Amino acid sequence: MKSLNSVGSPALIPLDSGKLRAVLNEEEGFHQIGPEDVCADMFVLSVTVAFATKLEQLISSSTKLSSEGSEFFFYYTLLGNDVTSEPFQNLLSPNFEPERASVRIRSNERVLRLFLGQQPCLQ
């Protein structure tokens, strides 16, 4: 596996950055980003939800924060895959185990940086 900080310059290939997309290869368990013939390095993209604060600001003031049986969870999409965390009950003092979601990506450093740079929701 290569990291995004690996040394060396990937082959320069002409790309239309507006057409870069992650294509799931279900059989081999990775997302392909860029042309297969030059984008053959493997990467792992991981997202970890470890803690949260001020979650009460996300709901309306008329909602009871201490309603019995209320469950809350985190939901996000990672390269088109829906990810839902385990539920927790308390927004004021959320207590949950850290959760990690990972996807394997086949690409090269240059193309992957270009792809990630054009994702408006990433910070």
Coordinates of N, CA and C in Angstrom, one line a residue:
M1 N 0.8 -1.2 0.0 CA 0.0 0.0 0.0 C 0.9 1.2 0.0
K2 N 0.5 2.2 -0.7 CA 1.2 3.5 -0.7 C 0.4 4.5 0.1
S3 N 1.1 5.5 0.7 CA 0.4 6.5 1.3 C 0.4 7.7 0.4
L4 N -0.5 8.7 0.7 CA -0.5 9.9 -0.1 C 0.7 10.7 0.0
N5 N 1.6 10.4 1.0 CA 2.8 11.2 1.2 C 4.0 10.4 0.6
S6 N 3.8 9.4 -0.2 CA 4.9 8.6 -0.8 C 5.7 9.5 -1.7
V7 N 7.0 9.1 -1.8 CA 7.9 9.9 -2.6 C 7.9 9.3 -4.0
G8 N 8.1 10.1 -5.0 CA 8.1 9.7 -6.4 C 7.0 10.4 -7.1
S9 N 7.2 10.5 -8.4 CA 6.2 11.2 -9.2 C 5.5 10.3 -10.1
P10 N 4.2 10.1 -10.0 CA 3.5 9.3 -10.9 C 3.5 9.7 -12.3
A11 N 3.3 8.8 -13.2 CA 3.3 9.2 -14.6 C 2.3 10.3 -14.9
L12 N 2.7 11.2 -15.7 CA 1.8 12.3 -16.1 C 0.9 11.8 -17.2
I13 N -0.4 11.8 -16.9 CA -1.4 11.3 -17.9 C -2.4 12.4 -18.1
P14 N -2.9 12.6 -19.3 CA -3.9 13.6 -19.5 C -5.2 13.2 -18.9
L15 N -5.8 14.1 -18.1 CA -7.1 13.7 -17.5 C -8.1 14.8 -17.6
D16 N -9.3 14.5 -17.7 CA -10.4 15.4 -17.6 C -10.9 15.3 -16.2
S17 N -10.4 16.2 -15.3 CA -10.7 16.1 -13.9 C -12.2 16.1 -13.6
G18 N -13.0 16.7 -14.5 CA -14.4 16.7 -14.3 C -15.1 15.4 -14.5
K19 N -14.4 14.4 -15.1 CA -14.9 13.1 -15.3 C -14.4 12.1 -14.3
L20 N -13.6 12.4 -13.4 CA -13.0 11.5 -12.4 C -14.2 11.0 -11.5
R21 N -14.3 9.7 -11.4 CA -15.3 9.2 -10.4 C -14.8 7.9 -9.9
A22 N -15.3 7.5 -8.7 CA -14.9 6.2 -8.1 C -15.9 5.1 -8.6
V23 N -15.3 4.1 -9.2 CA -16.1 3.0 -9.7 C -15.9 1.8 -8.9
L24 N -16.9 1.2 -8.3 CA -16.8 0.1 -7.4 C -16.5 -1.2 -8.2
N25 N -15.4 -1.9 -7.9 CA -15.1 -3.2 -8.4 C -15.5 -4.2 -7.3
E26 N -16.7 -4.6 -7.3 CA -17.3 -5.5 -6.3 C -16.5 -6.8 -6.1
E27 N -16.1 -7.4 -7.3 CA -15.4 -8.6 -7.3 C -14.1 -8.6 -6.5
E28 N -13.3 -7.5 -6.7 CA -12.0 -7.4 -6.0 C -12.1 -6.5 -4.8
G29 N -13.2 -5.8 -4.5 CA -13.4 -5.1 -3.2 C -12.7 -3.8 -3.2
F30 N -12.6 -3.0 -4.2 CA -12.0 -1.7 -4.2 C -12.8 -0.7 -5.2
H31 N -12.5 0.5 -5.0 CA -13.0 1.6 -5.9 C -11.9 2.0 -6.9
Q32 N -12.1 2.0 -8.2 CA -11.1 2.4 -9.1 C -11.4 3.9 -9.4
I33 N -10.3 4.7 -9.3 CA -10.3 6.1 -9.7 C -9.3 6.3 -10.7
G34 N -9.7 6.6 -11.9 CA -8.7 6.9 -13.0 C -8.5 5.6 -13.8
P35 N -7.8 5.8 -15.0 CA -7.6 4.7 -15.9 C -6.9 3.5 -15.2
E36 N -7.4 2.3 -15.4 CA -6.8 1.1 -14.8 C -5.4 0.9 -15.1
D37 N -4.9 1.2 -16.4 CA -3.6 0.9 -16.8 C -2.5 1.7 -16.1
V38 N -2.9 2.9 -15.6 CA -1.9 3.8 -15.0 C -2.2 4.1 -13.5
C39 N -3.4 3.7 -13.1 CA -3.8 3.9 -11.7 C -4.0 2.6 -11.0
A40 N -2.9 2.0 -10.7 CA -2.9 0.7 -10.1 C -2.3 0.6 -8.7
D41 N -2.1 1.7 -8.0 CA -1.6 1.7 -6.7 C -2.8 1.5 -5.7
M42 N -2.6 0.8 -4.6 CA -3.7 0.7 -3.6 C -3.6 1.6 -2.5
F43 N -4.7 2.2 -2.1 CA -4.8 3.1 -1.0 C -5.9 2.7 -0.1
V44 N -5.9 3.1 1.2 CA -7.1 2.9 2.1 C -7.5 4.3 2.6
L45 N -8.8 4.6 2.4 CA -9.3 5.8 2.9 C -10.2 5.5 4.1
S46 N -9.9 6.0 5.3 CA -10.6 5.7 6.5 C -11.2 6.9 7.1
V47 N -12.4 6.8 7.7 CA -13.1 7.9 8.4 C -13.4 7.3 9.8
T48 N -13.0 8.0 10.8 CA -13.2 7.6 12.2 C -14.1 8.6 12.9
V49 N -15.2 8.2 13.4 CA -16.1 9.0 14.3 C -15.7 8.6 15.7
A50 N -15.0 9.6 16.4 CA -14.5 9.3 17.8 C -15.2 10.0 18.9
F51 N -15.6 11.3 18.6 CA -16.3 12.1 19.6 C -17.1 13.1 18.9
A52 N -18.0 13.7 19.7 CA -18.9 14.8 19.2 C -19.2 15.7 20.3
T53 N -19.4 17.0 20.0 CA -19.9 18.0 21.0 C -20.9 18.9 20.3
K54 N -21.7 19.5 21.2 CA -22.7 20.4 20.8 C -23.8 19.9 19.8
L55 N -24.0 18.6 19.9 CA -25.0 17.9 19.0 C -26.4 18.5 19.2
E56 N -26.7 19.0 20.4 CA -28.0 19.6 20.7 C -28.4 20.7 19.7
Q57 N -27.3 21.4 19.2 CA -27.6 22.5 18.3 C -28.1 22.0 16.9
L58 N -28.1 20.7 16.7 CA -28.6 20.2 15.4 C -30.1 19.9 15.4
I59 N -30.7 20.0 16.5 CA -32.2 19.7 16.5 C -32.9 20.9 17.0
S60 N -34.2 20.9 16.7 CA -35.1 22.1 17.0 C -35.2 22.3 18.5
S61 N -35.4 23.5 19.0 CA -35.5 23.8 20.4 C -36.8 23.1 21.0
S62 N -37.7 22.8 20.2 CA -39.0 22.2 20.8 C -38.8 20.7 21.0
T63 N -37.7 20.1 20.6 CA -37.5 18.6 20.8 C -36.9 18.4 22.2
K64 N -37.5 17.4 22.9 CA -37.0 17.1 24.2 C -35.7 16.3 24.0
L65 N -34.6 16.7 24.7 CA -33.3 16.1 24.6 C -33.3 14.8 25.5
S66 N -34.1 14.7 26.4 CA -34.0 13.5 27.3 C -35.2 12.6 27.2
S67 N -35.8 12.5 26.0 CA -36.9 11.6 25.7 C -36.4 10.2 25.9
E68 N -37.1 9.4 26.7 CA -36.7 8.0 26.9 C -36.9 7.3 25.5
G69 N -36.0 6.4 25.3 CA -36.1 5.6 24.1 C -35.6 6.3 22.8
S70 N -35.2 7.6 22.9 CA -34.7 8.3 21.8 C -33.3 7.7 21.4
E71 N -33.1 7.5 20.2 CA -31.8 7.1 19.7 C -31.3 8.0 18.6
F72 N -30.0 8.3 18.6 CA -29.4 9.1 17.6 C -28.2 8.4 17.0
F73 N -27.9 8.7 15.8 CA -26.7 8.1 15.1 C -26.1 9.0 14.1
F74 N -24.9 8.7 13.7 CA -24.3 9.4 12.6 C -24.5 8.7 11.3
Y75 N -24.7 9.5 10.3 CA -25.0 8.9 8.9 C -24.2 9.7 7.9
Y76 N -23.4 9.0 7.1 CA -22.7 9.7 6.0 C -22.4 8.8 4.9
T77 N -22.0 9.3 3.8 CA -21.7 8.5 2.6 C -20.2 8.6 2.3
L78 N -19.6 7.4 2.1 CA -18.2 7.3 1.8 C -18.1 6.6 0.5
L79 N -17.7 7.4 -0.6 CA -17.6 7.0 -2.0 C -18.9 6.2 -2.4
G80 N -20.0 6.7 -2.1 CA -21.3 6.1 -2.5 C -21.8 5.1 -1.6
N81 N -21.1 4.7 -0.5 CA -21.5 3.7 0.4 C -22.1 4.4 1.6
D82 N -23.3 4.1 2.0 CA -24.0 4.6 3.2 C -23.4 4.0 4.4
V83 N -23.0 4.9 5.4 CA -22.4 4.4 6.6 C -23.3 5.0 7.8
T84 N -23.7 4.1 8.7 CA -24.5 4.5 9.8 C -23.8 4.0 11.1
S85 N -23.7 4.8 12.0 CA -23.0 4.4 13.3 C -24.0 3.7 14.2
E86 N -23.4 3.1 15.2 CA -24.3 2.5 16.3 C -25.0 3.6 17.0
P87 N -26.3 3.3 17.4 CA -27.1 4.4 18.0 C -26.5 4.7 19.4
F88 N -26.8 6.0 19.8 CA -26.5 6.4 21.2 C -27.7 7.2 21.7
Q89 N -27.9 7.4 23.0 CA -29.1 8.0 23.5 C -29.0 9.4 23.9
N90 N -27.9 9.9 24.3 CA -27.8 11.3 24.9 C -27.0 12.3 24.0
L91 N -27.8 13.3 23.5 CA -27.1 14.3 22.7 C -26.3 15.3 23.5
L92 N -26.6 15.5 24.8 CA -25.9 16.5 25.6 C -24.5 15.9 26.0
S93 N -24.5 14.6 26.2 CA -23.2 13.9 26.6 C -23.1 12.6 25.9
P94 N -22.9 12.7 24.6 CA -22.9 11.4 23.8 C -21.8 10.5 24.2
N95 N -22.2 9.3 24.4 CA -21.2 8.2 24.8 C -21.3 7.1 23.8
F96 N -20.2 6.9 23.0 CA -20.2 5.9 22.0 C -18.8 5.5 21.8
E97 N -18.6 4.2 21.3 CA -17.3 3.7 21.0 C -16.9 4.3 19.6
P98 N -15.6 4.7 19.5 CA -15.2 5.2 18.2 C -15.4 4.1 17.1
E99 N -15.9 4.6 15.9 CA -16.2 3.7 14.8 C -15.4 4.1 13.6
R100 N -14.8 3.2 12.9 CA -14.1 3.5 11.7 C -14.7 2.8 10.5
A101 N -14.8 3.5 9.4 CA -15.2 3.0 8.1 C -14.1 3.2 7.1
S102 N -13.8 2.2 6.4 CA -12.7 2.2 5.4 C -13.1 1.7 4.0
V103 N -12.5 2.3 3.0 CA -12.7 1.8 1.7 C -11.3 1.7 1.0
R104 N -11.2 0.7 0.2 CA -9.9 0.5 -0.6 C -10.1 1.2 -1.9
I105 N -9.0 1.9 -2.3 CA -9.0 2.7 -3.6 C -7.8 2.3 -4.4
R106 N -8.1 2.0 -5.7 CA -7.0 1.8 -6.6 C -6.9 3.0 -7.5
S107 N -5.7 3.6 -7.5 CA -5.5 4.8 -8.3 C -4.0 5.1 -8.3
N108 N -3.7 6.3 -8.5 CA -2.3 6.7 -8.3 C -2.3 8.0 -7.5
E109 N -1.2 8.4 -7.0 CA -1.2 9.6 -6.0 C -1.8 10.9 -6.7
R110 N -1.3 11.1 -7.9 CA -1.7 12.4 -8.6 C -3.3 12.4 -8.8
V111 N -3.8 11.3 -9.4 CA -5.2 11.2 -9.7 C -6.0 11.2 -8.4
L112 N -5.6 10.5 -7.4 CA -6.3 10.5 -6.2 C -6.4 11.9 -5.5
R113 N -5.3 12.6 -5.5 CA -5.3 14.0 -5.0 C -6.3 14.8 -5.8
L114 N -6.2 14.7 -7.1 CA -7.1 15.5 -8.0 C -8.6 15.1 -7.7
F115 N -8.9 13.9 -7.5 CA -10.3 13.4 -7.2 C -10.7 14.0 -5.9
L116 N -9.9 13.8 -4.9 CA -10.3 14.3 -3.5 C -10.4 15.8 -3.5
G117 N -9.6 16.5 -4.2 CA -9.7 17.9 -4.3 C -10.9 18.5 -4.9
Q118 N -11.6 17.6 -5.7 CA -12.8 18.1 -6.4 C -14.1 17.6 -5.6
Q119 N -13.9 17.1 -4.4 CA -15.1 16.7 -3.6 C -15.4 17.8 -2.7
P120 N -16.6 18.5 -2.9 CA -16.9 19.7 -2.2 C -17.2 19.5 -0.7
C121 N -17.6 18.3 -0.3 CA -18.0 18.0 1.1 C -16.8 17.6 2.0
L122 N -15.6 17.4 1.4 CA -14.5 17.0 2.2 C -13.8 18.3 2.8
Q123 N -13.4 18.2 4.0 CA -12.7 19.3 4.7 C -11.5 18.7 5.4

